[in-house]
Backbone as JSON, one array per atom type, in Angstrom:
{
  "sequence": "IKKHNMELNSIKSNEAYKALLIEIEGAKANKSVLEDEILDLMEKIDQESVKVKQRENDLKAKESEIQTKISKIEEESKRIQVEIEKLQAEREEFAKKIPDELLGRYNYIREGRDGIAVVGLDGDICEGCSTVLRPQTINDICKGKDFVICDNCSRIIYKKNGT",
  "N": [[-15.72, 45.01, 28.55], [-16.13, 45.26, 31.43], [-13.91, 47.1, 31.92], [-15.0, 49.39, 30.35], [-17.21, 49.79, 32.13], [-15.98, 50.69, 34.43], [-14.98, 52.9, 33.56], [-17.07, 54.48, 33.17], [-17.93, 55.94, 35.48], [-15.79, 57.89, 35.72], [-16.2, 59.52, 33.61], [-17.3, 62.82, 32.28], [-18.91, 64.21, 30.61], [-21.86, 64.23, 28.99], [-22.41, 63.31, 26.2], [-20.0, 61.65, 25.98], [-20.63, 59.77, 27.77], [-22.95, 58.55, 26.91], [-21.7, 57.64, 24.46], [-19.95, 55.75, 25.5], [-21.74, 54.04, 26.89], [-22.98, 53.08, 24.45], [-20.84, 51.64, 23.27], [-20.34, 49.72, 25.29], [-22.99, 48.36, 25.09], [-22.62, 47.33, 22.63], [-20.34, 45.74, 22.77], [-21.5, 43.92, 24.67], [-23.41, 42.84, 22.94], [-21.61, 41.61, 21.03], [-20.44, 39.8, 22.51], [-22.48, 37.98, 23.04], [-23.08, 37.06, 20.57], [-20.73, 35.7, 20.15], [-20.67, 33.93, 22.26], [-23.15, 32.41, 21.36], [-21.92, 31.36, 19.05], [-19.89, 29.68, 20.1], [-21.46, 27.84, 21.65], [-22.82, 26.64, 19.63], [-20.57, 25.5, 18.17], [-19.73, 23.74, 20.23], [-21.96, 22.1, 20.3], [-21.69, 20.89, 17.7], [-19.32, 19.59, 18.22], [-20.17, 17.56, 19.86], [-21.86, 16.05, 18.47], [-20.11, 15.12, 16.39], [-18.51, 13.83, 18.02], [-20.18, 11.62, 18.85], [-20.57, 10.47, 16.46], [-18.0, 9.62, 15.89], [-17.6, 7.7, 18.04], [-19.4, 5.97, 17.17], [-18.38, 5.05, 14.81], [-15.93, 3.99, 15.62], [-17.06, 1.84, 17.18], [-18.15, 0.37, 15.07], [-15.92, -0.16, 13.45], [-14.52, -1.81, 15.32], [-16.15, -4.04, 15.35], [-16.01, -4.82, 12.84], [-13.33, -5.48, 12.74], [-13.13, -7.5, 14.46], [-14.72, -9.29, 12.99], [-13.11, -9.74, 10.71], [-10.86, -10.91, 12.07], [-11.94, -13.22, 13.02], [-12.46, -14.45, 10.48], [-9.87, -14.65, 9.41], [-8.86, -16.33, 11.46], [-10.33, -18.58, 10.65], [-9.51, -19.15, 8.06], [-6.79, -19.65, 8.73], [-6.91, -22.17, 10.24], [-8.04, -23.74, 8.09], [-5.91, -23.66, 6.44], [-4.13, -24.96, 7.85], [-5.38, -27.48, 8.07], [-5.23, -28.06, 5.35], [-2.5, -28.36, 4.99], [-1.71, -30.38, 6.55], [-3.1, -32.38, 5.06], [-1.77, -32.37, 2.7], [0.77, -33.16, 3.51], [0.13, -35.77, 4.21], [-0.79, -37.01, 1.83], [1.61, -36.56, 0.45], [3.14, -38.45, 1.65], [1.91, -40.74, 1.12], [2.13, -40.78, -1.72], [4.94, -41.19, -1.77], [5.47, -43.63, -0.61], [3.93, -45.33, -2.52], [5.6, -44.66, -4.81], [7.96, -46.2, -4.0], [7.31, -48.61, -4.87], [7.61, -48.46, -7.72], [9.61, -49.12, -10.6], [12.92, -47.7, -10.65], [13.96, -46.59, -13.06], [11.37, -46.15, -14.52], [10.13, -44.37, -12.77], [12.07, -42.36, -12.83], [11.87, -41.4, -15.52], [9.14, -40.44, -15.33], [9.26, -38.4, -13.45], [10.94, -36.6, -14.79], [9.4, -35.83, -16.95], [7.21, -34.69, -15.73], [8.44, -32.45, -14.19], [9.14, -30.91, -16.32], [6.64, -30.11, -17.23], [4.96, -28.61, -15.68], [4.08, -30.19, -13.68], [2.22, -31.96, -14.57], [2.43, -35.03, -15.73], [1.01, -37.25, -16.82], [-1.69, -37.84, -19.05], [-4.93, -38.26, -20.21], [-6.5, -40.15, -23.09], [-8.75, -38.73, -25.27], [-10.99, -39.63, -27.27], [-9.52, -39.17, -30.1], [-7.66, -37.41, -29.29], [-5.11, -35.85, -27.49], [-5.28, -35.06, -24.18], [-3.65, -33.26, -22.98], [-2.33, -31.31, -24.57], [-4.22, -31.02, -26.39], [-4.18, -32.02, -29.18], [-4.59, -33.47, -32.13], [-3.9, -37.14, -32.4], [-1.85, -39.34, -34.14], [-2.95, -42.15, -36.08], [-1.31, -44.51, -35.48], [-0.17, -44.13, -33.1], [-2.69, -44.11, -31.5], [-3.26, -46.49, -31.58], [-1.14, -47.93, -30.37], [-1.26, -46.96, -27.79], [-3.85, -48.06, -27.17], [-3.24, -50.77, -27.09], [-1.71, -50.89, -24.82], [1.01, -51.89, -23.95], [3.33, -50.6, -23.51], [4.73, -47.39, -22.33], [3.36, -44.55, -23.86], [4.12, -41.64, -25.56], [3.22, -38.53, -26.12], [3.43, -36.81, -29.09], [3.69, -34.09, -29.38], [3.45, -32.69, -26.71], [4.97, -34.23, -25.29], [4.13, -35.61, -22.9], [3.06, -38.61, -20.96], [0.56, -40.77, -22.36], [-2.53, -42.2, -21.66], [-5.13, -44.78, -21.85], [-8.26, -43.84, -21.48], [-10.89, -45.39, -19.39], [-13.72, -46.65, -21.46], [-12.93, -45.29, -23.65]],
  "CA": [[-17.12, 45.7, 29.19], [-15.64, 45.75, 32.7], [-13.15, 48.39, 31.92], [-15.79, 50.3, 30.07], [-18.14, 50.1, 33.26], [-15.23, 51.35, 35.44], [-14.64, 54.28, 32.9], [-18.49, 55.29, 33.22], [-17.64, 56.73, 36.55], [-15.02, 59.03, 35.51], [-16.68, 60.43, 32.41], [-17.99, 64.15, 32.82], [-19.69, 64.84, 29.52], [-23.25, 63.39, 28.73], [-21.96, 62.65, 25.11], [-19.01, 60.73, 26.16], [-21.17, 58.61, 28.73], [-23.71, 57.93, 26.06], [-20.9, 56.94, 23.47], [-19.34, 54.61, 26.18], [-22.93, 53.06, 27.05], [-23.05, 52.3, 23.1], [-19.81, 50.85, 23.13], [-20.65, 48.72, 26.21], [-23.86, 47.46, 24.63], [-22.06, 46.55, 21.35], [-19.39, 44.56, 23.37], [-22.36, 42.79, 25.11], [-23.77, 42.04, 21.69], [-20.59, 40.97, 20.48], [-20.18, 38.77, 23.65], [-23.7, 37.25, 22.8], [-22.97, 36.46, 19.41], [-19.43, 34.72, 20.38], [-21.26, 32.68, 23.1], [-23.81, 31.5, 20.39], [-21.23, 30.46, 18.05], [-19.32, 28.73, 20.91], [-22.39, 26.7, 21.9], [-23.07, 25.82, 18.28], [-19.31, 24.62, 18.03], [-19.92, 22.66, 21.16], [-22.99, 21.0, 19.66], [-21.04, 20.12, 16.71], [-18.26, 18.54, 18.64], [-20.77, 16.61, 20.65], [-22.36, 15.27, 17.46], [-19.22, 14.43, 16.05], [-17.94, 12.74, 18.95], [-21.06, 10.41, 18.77], [-20.17, 9.77, 15.18], [-16.64, 9.0, 15.98], [-17.76, 6.48, 18.82], [-20.11, 4.85, 16.34], [-17.53, 4.55, 13.86], [-14.98, 3.21, 16.42], [-17.73, 0.63, 17.42], [-18.12, -0.27, 13.68], [-14.39, -0.58, 13.3], [-14.2, -2.95, 16.25], [-16.88, -4.97, 14.9], [-15.3, -5.42, 11.42], [-12.07, -6.04, 13.18], [-13.36, -8.78, 15.11], [-15.17, -10.24, 11.98], [-11.9, -10.14, 10.15], [-9.96, -11.74, 12.88], [-12.65, -14.39, 12.87], [-12.18, -14.93, 9.15], [-8.32, -15.07, 9.53], [-8.48, -17.8, 12.21], [-10.89, -19.83, 9.99], [-8.38, -19.38, 7.18], [-5.59, -20.34, 9.22], [-7.2, -23.41, 10.44], [-8.2, -24.53, 6.92], [-4.69, -23.76, 5.92], [-3.38, -25.99, 8.67], [-5.97, -28.69, 7.66], [-4.89, -28.52, 3.91], [-1.23, -28.62, 4.94], [-1.64, -31.7, 7.05], [-3.56, -33.52, 4.02], [-0.78, -32.42, 1.74], [1.83, -34.1, 4.03], [-0.29, -37.17, 4.23], [-0.73, -37.39, 0.39], [3.04, -36.84, -0.11], [3.79, -39.64, 2.29], [1.35, -41.76, 0.23], [3.07, -40.69, -2.84], [6.47, -41.74, -1.56], [5.15, -45.07, -0.52], [3.66, -45.85, -3.79], [6.57, -44.41, -5.51], [8.93, -47.17, -3.85], [7.1, -49.72, -5.8], [7.82, -48.34, -9.12], [11.03, -49.14, -10.97], [13.52, -46.42, -10.74], [13.87, -46.01, -14.45], [10.21, -45.42, -14.85], [9.79, -43.24, -11.95], [12.87, -41.4, -13.24], [11.46, -40.83, -16.55], [7.93, -39.93, -15.0], [9.57, -37.13, -12.64], [11.4, -35.74, -15.67], [8.18, -35.35, -17.73], [6.36, -33.98, -14.79], [9.11, -31.25, -13.82], [9.17, -30.17, -17.55], [5.33, -29.82, -17.75], [4.2, -27.91, -14.89], [3.6, -31.06, -12.67], [1.35, -32.76, -15.14], [3.22, -35.91, -16.41], [0.13, -38.09, -17.47], [-2.87, -37.21, -19.42], [-5.75, -39.24, -20.83], [-6.87, -39.98, -24.42], [-10.1, -38.25, -25.33], [-11.2, -40.07, -28.68], [-8.2, -39.3, -30.86], [-7.14, -36.22, -28.92], [-4.27, -35.68, -26.36], [-5.88, -34.16, -23.35], [-2.59, -32.43, -22.51], [-2.1, -30.49, -25.49], [-5.59, -30.93, -27.42], [-3.61, -32.28, -30.44], [-5.16, -34.89, -32.81], [-2.94, -38.02, -32.39], [-1.68, -40.11, -35.17], [-3.45, -43.43, -35.7], [-0.57, -45.69, -34.88], [-0.05, -43.76, -31.57], [-3.78, -44.34, -30.67], [-3.2, -48.04, -31.71], [0.04, -48.12, -29.29], [-2.11, -46.47, -26.46], [-5.03, -49.05, -27.02], [-2.42, -52.15, -26.79], [-1.23, -50.63, -23.34], [2.1, -52.53, -23.63], [4.39, -49.65, -23.07], [4.42, -46.01, -22.2], [3.14, -43.87, -25.23], [4.47, -40.41, -25.25], [2.63, -37.68, -26.94], [4.75, -36.33, -30.0], [3.47, -32.71, -29.29], [3.74, -32.14, -25.57], [5.88, -35.26, -24.47], [3.45, -36.34, -21.79], [2.69, -39.91, -21.12], [-0.8, -40.83, -22.48], [-3.3, -43.6, -21.22], [-6.41, -44.93, -22.43], [-9.27, -43.85, -20.25], [-12.13, -46.27, -19.53], [-14.73, -46.09, -22.25], [-12.39, -44.44, -24.8]],
  "C": [[-16.73, 46.05, 30.72], [-14.74, 46.92, 32.73], [-14.1, 49.54, 31.29], [-16.81, 50.85, 31.3], [-17.36, 50.93, 34.27], [-14.97, 52.95, 34.75], [-16.02, 55.16, 32.9], [-18.38, 56.22, 34.38], [-16.95, 57.97, 36.46], [-15.09, 59.83, 34.36], [-17.49, 61.64, 32.93], [-18.78, 64.48, 31.89], [-20.82, 63.66, 29.3], [-22.98, 62.5, 27.32], [-21.03, 61.45, 25.29], [-19.6, 59.51, 27.01], [-22.03, 57.96, 27.72], [-22.85, 57.2, 25.08], [-20.47, 55.77, 24.28], [-20.65, 53.64, 26.52], [-23.08, 52.32, 25.62], [-21.95, 51.24, 23.0], [-20.18, 49.53, 24.1], [-21.78, 47.85, 25.66], [-23.36, 46.78, 23.28], [-21.3, 45.49, 21.83], [-20.29, 43.54, 23.89], [-22.96, 42.02, 24.09], [-22.93, 41.03, 21.08], [-20.46, 39.57, 21.12], [-21.32, 37.6, 23.31], [-23.6, 36.39, 21.64], [-21.73, 35.29, 19.55], [-19.94, 33.52, 21.15], [-22.08, 31.89, 22.34], [-22.92, 30.67, 19.62], [-20.53, 29.33, 18.91], [-20.04, 27.39, 21.35], [-22.71, 26.07, 20.6], [-21.82, 24.98, 17.97], [-19.37, 23.33, 19.08], [-20.72, 21.51, 20.69], [-22.42, 20.13, 18.75], [-20.04, 19.24, 17.17], [-18.96, 17.56, 19.37], [-21.32, 15.64, 19.44], [-21.36, 14.58, 16.66], [-18.36, 13.46, 16.71], [-18.98, 11.44, 19.1], [-20.69, 9.75, 17.59], [-18.96, 9.01, 15.32], [-16.65, 7.58, 16.87], [-18.39, 5.56, 17.99], [-19.18, 4.19, 15.34], [-16.45, 3.71, 14.34], [-15.57, 1.87, 16.59], [-17.8, -0.36, 16.22], [-16.84, -0.89, 13.38], [-14.05, -1.82, 14.04], [-14.94, -4.12, 15.78], [-16.52, -5.77, 13.61], [-13.93, -6.0, 11.75], [-12.26, -7.54, 13.52], [-13.99, -9.87, 14.06], [-13.98, -10.67, 11.17], [-11.12, -11.03, 10.79], [-10.72, -13.12, 12.84], [-12.27, -15.28, 11.43], [-10.83, -15.39, 9.03], [-8.16, -16.22, 10.34], [-9.24, -18.69, 11.35], [-9.88, -20.23, 8.87], [-7.18, -20.05, 7.4], [-5.9, -21.74, 9.53], [-7.46, -24.22, 9.11], [-6.76, -24.72, 6.48], [-3.98, -24.88, 6.67], [-3.95, -27.44, 8.24], [-5.4, -29.22, 6.32], [-3.34, -29.01, 4.13], [-0.88, -30.2, 5.48], [-2.16, -32.75, 6.03], [-2.38, -33.52, 2.95], [0.39, -33.28, 2.16], [1.38, -35.47, 4.09], [-0.34, -37.77, 2.9], [0.58, -37.42, -0.26], [3.56, -38.12, 0.6], [3.13, -40.91, 1.46], [2.03, -42.0, -0.97], [4.26, -41.49, -2.76], [6.33, -43.23, -1.33], [4.83, -45.8, -1.85], [4.85, -45.81, -4.9], [7.76, -45.51, -5.38], [8.45, -48.32, -4.69], [7.14, -49.76, -7.17], [9.37, -48.52, -9.54], [11.58, -47.86, -11.19], [13.7, -45.88, -12.17], [12.53, -45.42, -14.96], [9.83, -44.37, -14.16], [10.94, -42.12, -12.32], [12.29, -40.35, -14.4], [9.95, -39.87, -16.28], [8.31, -38.48, -14.36], [10.16, -36.22, -13.61], [10.43, -35.21, -16.64], [7.57, -34.26, -16.89], [7.07, -32.71, -14.22], [9.09, -30.35, -14.99], [7.91, -29.63, -17.96], [4.33, -29.48, -16.61], [3.42, -29.04, -13.67], [2.49, -32.04, -13.16], [2.21, -33.8, -16.16], [2.21, -36.9, -17.4], [-1.19, -37.6, -17.57], [-3.71, -38.53, -20.15], [-5.91, -39.04, -22.39], [-8.34, -39.68, -24.5], [-10.42, -38.46, -26.99], [-9.86, -40.23, -29.4], [-7.33, -38.13, -30.44], [-6.26, -36.43, -27.58], [-5.07, -34.64, -25.45], [-4.93, -33.09, -22.73], [-2.32, -31.24, -23.34], [-3.28, -30.19, -26.5], [-5.13, -31.22, -28.96], [-4.12, -33.59, -30.79], [-3.85, -35.75, -32.93], [-2.84, -38.88, -33.86], [-2.38, -41.54, -35.0], [-2.65, -44.53, -35.07], [-0.37, -45.25, -33.38], [-1.33, -44.1, -30.91], [-3.75, -45.89, -30.52], [-2.25, -48.44, -30.47], [-0.66, -47.9, -27.84], [-3.16, -47.6, -25.99], [-4.28, -50.43, -26.58], [-2.09, -51.96, -25.43], [0.08, -51.46, -22.98], [3.17, -51.77, -23.06], [3.97, -48.31, -22.89], [4.31, -45.42, -23.74], [3.22, -42.44, -24.77], [3.91, -39.64, -26.36], [4.05, -37.01, -27.91], [4.61, -34.91, -29.94], [3.95, -32.24, -27.94], [4.55, -33.05, -24.71], [5.32, -35.83, -23.23], [3.02, -37.75, -22.06], [1.06, -39.96, -21.23], [-1.36, -42.18, -22.26], [-4.5, -43.55, -21.82], [-7.26, -44.94, -21.37], [-10.32, -45.07, -20.47], [-13.27, -45.96, -20.33], [-14.22, -45.39, -23.5], [-11.88, -45.59, -25.78]]
}
């Protein structure tokens, strides 16, 4: 536009002058359109900036919420670990009172059966494997004189109260 305005003074024909004026007006119109597009883009940038800030705030809130949950879980984990250590100490004290032969047999069964070595008798069914036991096995359990081992799962079976 500035270049064309400077050229206006040097033009000698009327048609060239009019053509240059039309070019200047077209350039001004293009400038106006570009300025409008720039303003629209700046408005969109502002709107998106607001959205970004809002999402950052939401993210910070969620992060703090998650951090709080993590802290609670860690506290619960520590509490449970202390409880486990306490129960293991109690188990070790109790295990000292059991004869080594019986304790060894118990530990052998427990290791082979996912930590469950002793199960109850439910009517005539072993609670470890849900197998119906032989009548003689049930009688031996009811007598309670010796360990009775399930023929199917090899766990120690005991008579529950009321059975």
